[in-house]
Short mmCIF file of C-alpha atoms in Angstrom, two decimals:
data_model
loop_
_atom_site.label_atom_id
_atom_site.label_comp_id
_atom_site.label_asym_id
_atom_site.label_seq_id
_atom_site.Cartn_x
_atom_site.Cartn_y
_atom_site.Cartn_z
CA MET A 834 123.12 118.32 101.53
CA LEU A 835 119.65 119.37 100.40
CA ILE A 836 119.85 116.93 97.49
CA LEU A 837 120.84 114.14 99.88
CA LEU A 838 117.91 114.95 102.15
CA ARG A 839 115.43 114.97 99.25
CA ARG A 840 116.56 111.60 97.98
CA HIS A 841 116.40 110.06 101.43
CA ALA A 842 112.95 111.53 102.08
CA SER A 843 111.39 109.57 99.22
CA LEU A 844 113.38 106.48 100.21
CA VAL A 845 111.95 106.69 103.74
CA VAL A 846 108.37 107.19 102.48
CA ILE A 847 108.56 104.22 100.12
CA PHE A 848 110.20 102.13 102.84
CA LEU A 849 107.33 102.91 105.23
CA ILE A 850 104.70 102.03 102.60
CA ALA A 851 106.59 98.79 101.86
CA VAL A 852 106.73 97.80 105.54
CA THR A 853 103.03 98.62 106.07
CA ALA A 854 101.99 96.72 102.94
CA GLY A 855 104.27 93.83 103.92
CA LEU A 856 102.75 93.56 107.40
CA ALA A 857 99.24 93.81 105.95
CA THR A 858 100.00 91.07 103.42
CA TRP A 859 101.43 88.83 106.12
CA HIS A 860 98.48 89.49 108.44
CA LEU A 861 95.64 89.29 105.88
CA ARG A 862 96.95 86.79 103.33
CA GLY A 863 99.31 84.65 105.40
CA THR A 864 102.99 83.75 105.34
CA GLY A 865 102.70 81.97 101.99
CA ALA A 866 101.50 85.07 100.16
CA PHE A 867 104.15 87.15 101.93
CA MET A 868 106.94 84.89 100.68
CA THR A 869 105.40 84.73 97.19
CA ALA A 870 105.40 88.53 97.01
CA LEU A 871 109.04 88.71 98.09
CA TRP A 872 109.91 86.07 95.50
CA HIS A 873 108.12 88.11 92.79
CA ALA A 874 110.06 91.21 93.83
CA TRP A 875 113.35 89.31 93.62
CA ASP A 876 112.39 87.92 90.21
CA LEU A 877 111.58 91.41 88.94
CA PHE A 878 114.87 92.68 90.36
CA LEU A 879 116.90 90.05 88.48
CA PHE A 880 114.91 90.92 85.35
CA ILE A 881 115.59 94.67 85.59
CA VAL A 882 119.26 94.66 86.66
CA PRO A 883 120.77 93.97 83.20
CA SER A 884 118.74 96.84 81.66
CA LEU A 885 119.47 99.07 84.62
CA VAL A 886 123.24 98.69 84.30
CA ALA A 887 123.11 99.13 80.51
CA GLY A 888 120.86 102.20 80.86
CA LEU A 889 123.17 103.79 83.41
CA LEU A 890 126.19 103.08 81.21
CA LEU A 891 124.47 104.61 78.17
CA ALA A 892 123.44 107.66 80.20
CA SER A 893 126.88 108.36 81.59
CA ALA A 894 128.58 107.71 78.24
CA LEU A 895 126.17 110.12 76.48
CA ARG A 896 126.86 112.74 79.15
CA GLN A 897 130.54 112.71 78.15
CA LEU A 898 129.65 113.33 74.49
CA LEU A 899 126.72 115.78 74.44
CA SER A 900 127.13 119.51 74.79
CA PRO A 901 123.78 121.16 75.56
CA ASP A 902 125.37 124.59 75.32
CA ALA A 903 126.07 124.21 71.62
CA LEU A 904 122.56 122.89 70.93
CA ALA A 905 120.82 125.79 72.72
CA ARG A 906 121.83 128.09 69.85
CA TRP A 907 119.16 126.33 67.76
CA MET A 908 116.44 126.90 70.37
CA GLY A 909 115.94 130.68 70.47
CA ALA A 910 112.61 132.54 70.52
CA ASP A 911 112.44 132.76 66.71
CA SER A 912 113.65 129.20 66.09
CA GLY A 913 110.10 128.17 65.11
CA LEU A 914 109.03 124.54 64.92
CA PHE A 915 112.58 123.46 64.10
CA GLY A 916 113.80 124.80 67.46
CA LEU A 917 110.98 122.98 69.26
CA PHE A 918 111.92 119.81 67.41
CA ILE A 919 115.57 120.12 68.46
CA ALA A 920 114.50 120.82 72.07
CA THR A 921 112.28 117.72 72.01
CA LEU A 922 115.11 115.61 70.63
CA VAL A 923 117.60 116.89 73.24
CA GLY A 924 115.07 116.22 76.01
CA THR A 925 114.41 112.69 74.78
CA LEU A 926 118.16 111.98 74.74
CA SER A 927 118.93 113.67 78.06
CA PRO A 928 120.05 111.05 80.55
CA GLY A 929 119.63 111.03 84.30
CA GLY A 930 117.03 111.94 86.89
CA PRO A 931 115.57 115.32 87.93
CA MET A 932 118.80 116.29 89.67
CA ALA A 933 120.39 116.40 86.20
CA ALA A 934 117.47 117.59 84.04
CA PHE A 935 116.22 120.67 85.91
CA PRO A 936 119.61 122.34 86.30
CA LEU A 937 120.06 121.66 82.57
CA VAL A 938 117.02 123.89 81.89
CA LEU A 939 118.97 126.76 83.42
CA VAL A 940 122.05 125.93 81.34
CA LEU A 941 119.95 125.90 78.14
CA ALA A 942 118.21 129.15 79.12
CA GLY A 943 121.56 130.79 79.72
CA ALA A 944 122.76 129.63 76.31
CA GLY A 945 119.79 131.26 74.53
CA ALA A 946 116.87 128.78 74.52
CA ASP A 947 113.44 130.47 74.86
CA LYS A 948 110.56 129.47 77.14
CA GLY A 949 108.79 127.39 74.48
CA ALA A 950 111.91 125.35 73.80
CA LEU A 951 112.52 124.86 77.54
CA VAL A 952 108.96 123.61 78.13
CA ALA A 953 109.38 121.24 75.18
CA PHE A 954 112.75 120.09 76.52
CA ILE A 955 111.60 119.27 80.05
CA LEU A 956 108.39 117.57 78.85
CA ALA A 957 110.31 115.47 76.31
CA TRP A 958 112.70 114.40 79.05
CA SER A 959 109.92 113.40 81.45
CA LEU A 960 107.53 111.89 78.88
CA ASN A 961 109.83 110.21 76.40
CA GLY A 962 113.26 110.03 78.05
CA PHE A 963 115.10 107.12 76.45
CA GLN A 964 116.48 105.90 79.76
CA LYS A 965 113.04 105.38 81.30
CA LEU A 966 111.80 103.83 78.08
CA LEU A 967 114.63 101.33 77.65
CA VAL A 968 115.32 100.46 81.27
CA TYR A 969 111.77 100.23 82.63
CA GLU A 970 108.94 100.59 80.15
CA ALA A 971 109.99 98.22 77.37
CA PRO A 972 111.21 95.38 79.64
CA LEU A 973 108.33 95.64 82.14
CA LEU A 974 105.31 96.54 80.01
CA GLY A 975 106.40 95.03 76.70
CA LEU A 976 108.00 96.56 73.61
CA ASP A 977 104.65 96.88 71.76
CA PHE A 978 103.12 99.10 74.41
CA ALA A 979 106.31 101.13 74.93
CA LEU A 980 106.63 101.88 71.20
CA LEU A 981 102.97 102.72 70.66
CA ARG A 982 102.84 104.99 73.72
CA THR A 983 106.05 106.76 72.70
CA LEU A 984 104.70 107.25 69.18
CA ILE A 985 101.59 108.90 70.67
CA THR A 986 103.44 111.15 73.10
CA PHE A 987 106.53 111.99 70.99
CA PRO A 988 104.98 115.10 69.30
CA MET A 989 103.35 116.31 72.53
CA PRO A 990 106.33 118.34 73.85
CA MET A 991 106.39 120.28 70.57
CA ILE A 992 102.67 121.07 70.86
CA ALA A 993 103.18 122.22 74.47
CA GLY A 994 106.21 124.29 73.50
CA TRP A 995 104.26 125.94 70.68
CA LEU A 996 101.50 126.79 73.17
CA ALA A 997 103.99 127.98 75.80
CA ARG A 998 105.30 130.62 73.37
CA ARG A 999 101.73 131.98 73.17
CA VAL A 1000 100.72 131.71 76.85
CA PRO A 1001 101.01 135.19 78.40
CA ILE A 1002 103.24 134.12 81.29
CA ALA A 1003 106.70 135.70 81.21
CA TRP A 1004 109.59 133.71 82.66
CA GLU A 1005 113.15 134.75 83.38
CA PRO A 1006 115.76 132.30 84.68
CA PRO A 1007 116.19 132.90 88.45
CA LYS A 1008 119.46 134.64 89.26
CA MET B 60 118.16 88.54 78.24
CA SER B 61 115.19 89.72 76.20
CA GLY B 62 115.30 91.49 72.84
CA PRO B 63 114.99 95.07 74.14
CA GLN B 64 117.70 94.39 76.72
CA ILE B 65 120.13 93.18 74.05
CA ILE B 66 119.38 96.27 71.92
CA LEU B 67 119.99 98.46 74.97
CA TRP B 68 123.38 96.82 75.64
CA VAL B 69 124.41 97.18 71.98
CA ILE B 70 123.55 100.92 72.01
CA ALA B 71 125.27 101.45 75.38
CA LEU B 72 128.47 99.74 74.25
CA ALA B 73 128.41 101.64 70.93
CA VAL B 74 128.19 105.00 72.75
CA LEU B 75 130.94 103.87 75.13
CA ALA B 76 133.06 103.07 72.06
CA LEU B 77 132.48 106.66 70.84
CA CYS B 78 133.67 107.85 74.27
CA ILE B 79 136.83 105.76 73.99
CA ARG B 80 137.50 107.25 70.55
CA ARG B 81 137.25 110.72 72.03
CA GLY B 82 139.62 109.82 74.85
CA VAL B 83 140.21 107.12 77.43
CA PRO B 84 139.67 109.49 80.43
CA GLN B 85 136.13 110.24 79.18
CA ALA B 86 135.33 106.53 78.88
CA LYS B 87 136.76 105.92 82.36
CA ARG B 88 134.58 108.70 83.76
CA ALA B 89 131.52 107.12 82.11
CA VAL B 90 132.24 103.77 83.80
CA VAL B 91 132.88 105.39 87.18
CA GLU B 92 129.60 107.34 86.91
CA THR B 93 127.74 104.14 85.97
CA ASN B 94 129.07 102.40 89.04
CA ARG B 95 128.19 105.32 91.30
CA GLY B 96 124.69 105.58 89.82
CA PHE B 97 124.06 101.87 90.36
CA TRP B 98 124.85 101.99 94.09
CA ARG B 99 122.81 105.16 94.47
CA ILE B 100 119.72 103.58 92.92
CA LEU B 101 120.06 100.15 94.54
CA PRO B 102 118.49 101.09 97.95
CA MET B 103 115.44 102.45 96.07
CA PHE B 104 115.00 99.15 94.28
CA CYS B 105 115.30 97.20 97.51
CA VAL B 106 112.27 98.99 98.98
CA ALA B 107 110.23 99.84 95.85
CA LEU B 108 110.04 96.35 94.35
CA PRO B 109 108.79 94.61 97.54
CA MET B 110 106.34 97.51 98.00
CA ALA B 111 104.80 96.95 94.55
CA ALA B 112 104.76 93.18 95.10
CA PHE B 113 102.98 93.47 98.48
CA LEU B 114 100.47 95.94 97.07
CA SER B 115 99.69 93.59 94.21
CA GLU B 116 98.99 90.82 96.79
CA LEU B 117 96.68 93.18 98.69
CA VAL B 118 94.73 94.67 95.78
CA PRO B 119 91.71 92.39 95.10
CA ALA B 120 91.83 90.74 91.69
CA ASP B 121 89.34 92.87 89.74
CA ILE B 122 88.99 96.01 91.84
CA ALA B 123 90.44 98.17 89.07
CA THR B 124 88.10 96.80 86.39
CA GLU B 125 85.14 98.99 87.28
CA TRP B 126 86.99 102.31 87.66
CA LEU B 127 89.96 101.86 85.35
CA GLY B 128 89.02 98.94 83.09
CA ASP B 129 88.92 98.99 79.29
CA ASP B 130 85.20 99.87 79.41
CA SER B 131 85.61 102.79 81.83
CA GLY B 132 86.26 105.11 78.86
CA LEU B 133 86.75 108.82 79.43
CA SER B 134 85.91 108.73 83.14
CA GLY B 135 88.52 106.01 83.67
CA ILE B 136 91.04 108.09 81.73
CA LEU B 137 90.27 111.12 83.92
CA ILE B 138 90.62 109.10 87.15
CA ALA B 139 93.87 107.57 85.89
CA SER B 140 95.19 111.04 85.02
CA LEU B 141 94.51 112.29 88.54
CA ALA B 142 96.04 109.18 90.10
CA GLY B 143 99.15 109.46 87.92
CA GLY B 144 99.58 113.12 88.85
CA VAL B 145 99.79 112.46 92.58
CA MET B 146 101.80 109.25 92.34
CA PRO B 147 105.13 109.81 94.09
CA GLY B 148 108.48 108.26 93.30
CA GLY B 149 110.58 107.45 90.28
CA PRO B 150 110.11 104.90 87.49
CA PHE B 151 111.18 102.06 89.81
CA VAL B 152 107.92 102.68 91.74
CA THR B 153 105.56 103.59 88.90
CA PHE B 154 106.17 100.81 86.41
CA PRO B 155 105.81 97.92 88.89
CA LEU B 156 102.59 99.62 90.11
CA VAL B 157 101.24 99.83 86.55
CA ILE B 158 101.77 96.06 86.28
CA THR B 159 99.89 95.68 89.57
CA PHE B 160 96.96 97.80 88.32
CA SER B 161 96.87 95.95 85.01
CA LYS B 162 96.68 92.58 86.75
CA ALA B 163 93.78 94.04 88.75
CA GLY B 164 91.92 94.84 85.52
CA ALA B 165 93.02 98.35 84.49
CA GLY B 166 92.79 99.15 80.76
CA VAL B 167 95.66 100.01 78.41
CA ALA B 168 94.30 103.48 77.49
CA GLN B 169 93.80 104.26 81.19
CA MET B 170 97.36 103.19 82.04
CA THR B 171 98.65 105.35 79.16
CA ALA B 172 96.87 108.33 80.73
CA LEU B 173 98.30 107.42 84.13
CA LEU B 174 101.89 107.20 82.86
CA THR B 175 101.51 110.45 80.89
CA ALA B 176 100.05 112.25 83.91
CA TRP B 177 102.83 110.92 86.10
CA SER B 178 105.30 112.49 83.64
CA VAL B 179 103.42 115.75 82.99
CA TYR B 180 101.89 116.70 86.37
CA ALA B 181 104.41 114.98 88.69
CA MET B 182 103.42 116.77 91.89
CA HIS B 183 106.37 115.40 93.85
CA ARG B 184 108.85 116.55 91.21
CA ILE B 185 107.29 120.02 91.00
CA LEU B 186 107.66 120.42 94.77
CA THR B 187 111.15 118.99 95.10
CA TRP B 188 112.80 120.18 91.87
CA GLU B 189 110.87 122.30 89.41
CA TYR B 190 109.68 124.97 91.82
CA PRO B 191 112.95 125.32 93.78
CA VAL B 192 115.16 125.36 90.66
CA LEU B 193 112.99 127.22 88.13
CA GLY B 194 110.32 129.08 90.14
CA TRP B 195 106.50 129.16 90.15
CA ARG B 196 106.21 131.05 86.90
CA PHE B 197 107.89 128.25 84.99
CA VAL B 198 105.64 125.65 86.66
CA ALA B 199 102.56 127.71 85.72
CA LEU B 200 103.77 128.21 82.15
CA ARG B 201 104.49 124.51 81.67
CA LEU B 202 101.20 123.34 83.21
CA ALA B 203 99.18 125.89 81.23
CA SER B 204 100.58 124.49 77.99
CA SER B 205 100.50 120.78 78.86
CA PHE B 206 97.64 120.03 81.31
CA PHE B 207 95.47 118.40 78.64
CA LEU B 208 98.15 115.98 77.38
CA PRO B 209 97.43 112.98 79.68
CA VAL B 210 93.74 112.86 78.74
CA ALA B 211 94.66 113.36 75.07
CA ALA B 212 97.19 110.51 75.22
CA GLY B 213 94.60 108.23 76.85
CA LEU B 214 91.96 109.03 74.22
CA ILE B 215 94.38 108.55 71.30
CA MET B 216 95.48 105.20 72.76
CA GLN B 217 91.83 104.19 73.14
CA ALA B 218 91.18 105.04 69.49
CA LEU B 219 94.24 103.06 68.35
CA LEU B 220 93.76 100.01 70.59
CA PRO B 221 91.41 98.08 68.26
CA PHE B 222 94.28 97.90 65.74
CA PHE B 223 96.87 96.51 68.18
CA ALA B 224 96.83 93.54 70.52
CA ILE B 225 98.37 94.86 73.72
CA ASN B 226 98.14 93.15 77.06
CA LEU B 227 99.99 94.80 79.93
CA ALA B 228 99.32 92.11 82.52
CA ALA B 229 101.00 89.32 80.55
CA PRO B 230 104.74 89.86 80.02
#
């Protein structure tokens, strides 16, 4: 129920912004510009849908195959850089939105991953998640930009995880 | 379909084939989940895409040039990092907005910082997911070890840009 409410909250906010912006466009720029904008939106929609469906299919198929539990064994407190690398890789490959990724942090923690690996995991998911990259970034902003940006940010979760192991903030998974 | 889209379909079908090899029920579940996910995300698209399109009509042509343009340098990267951090909504909101900003003159390094900040700071996601599920200590730990990443990503992109011809407003 709470999840439902959260999702609808952002839907309502974006809907209100869209209506306000739509009215402003119509009022300030005229009916022509209003229709042009709607046409652009429709165009973009048709452009994204094939990637969207493929991305969703890839995500749900991967979910049937991956077992985060087994991988967490490689992500313990003394797993070193290798553990951070595995955590980064798992995060990059983790499909789905926040409703899937954050509970997964708890699963990994329960299976033995340490705080550095968990920070690396969640940052890799949000920065370099393959779904976002393939469905949105590459089609919308161009493959060149998407690849170069990913190359720049790929090592960043490992750096953050390495730092997180040294930051004096203790964290225990909530019961 | 464009090149990246074809690659995406090939990978998706290959992983689905792996699912089928492991068992037909698994593959069926993958297809059912895909279908469910599509209908769940569709309403978002129906409001987010018109929103971005209207905003791009409203934003004057070169308003972003001064603050976020290629020549805005470090200050532009800092502003973009702040903007990215407070930007609400999922990728279906952010990426169309980045196109809007780019058409209005924003630079590639600045948009890199914005996208990185949107991933790293993500105020809305901290409030709705990270804090409720993992607690404040985790949020503090993660931010303490990653707060500098958006600015770093922007600066690295700026240093690399002369070697690559990238234009975000074109595709």
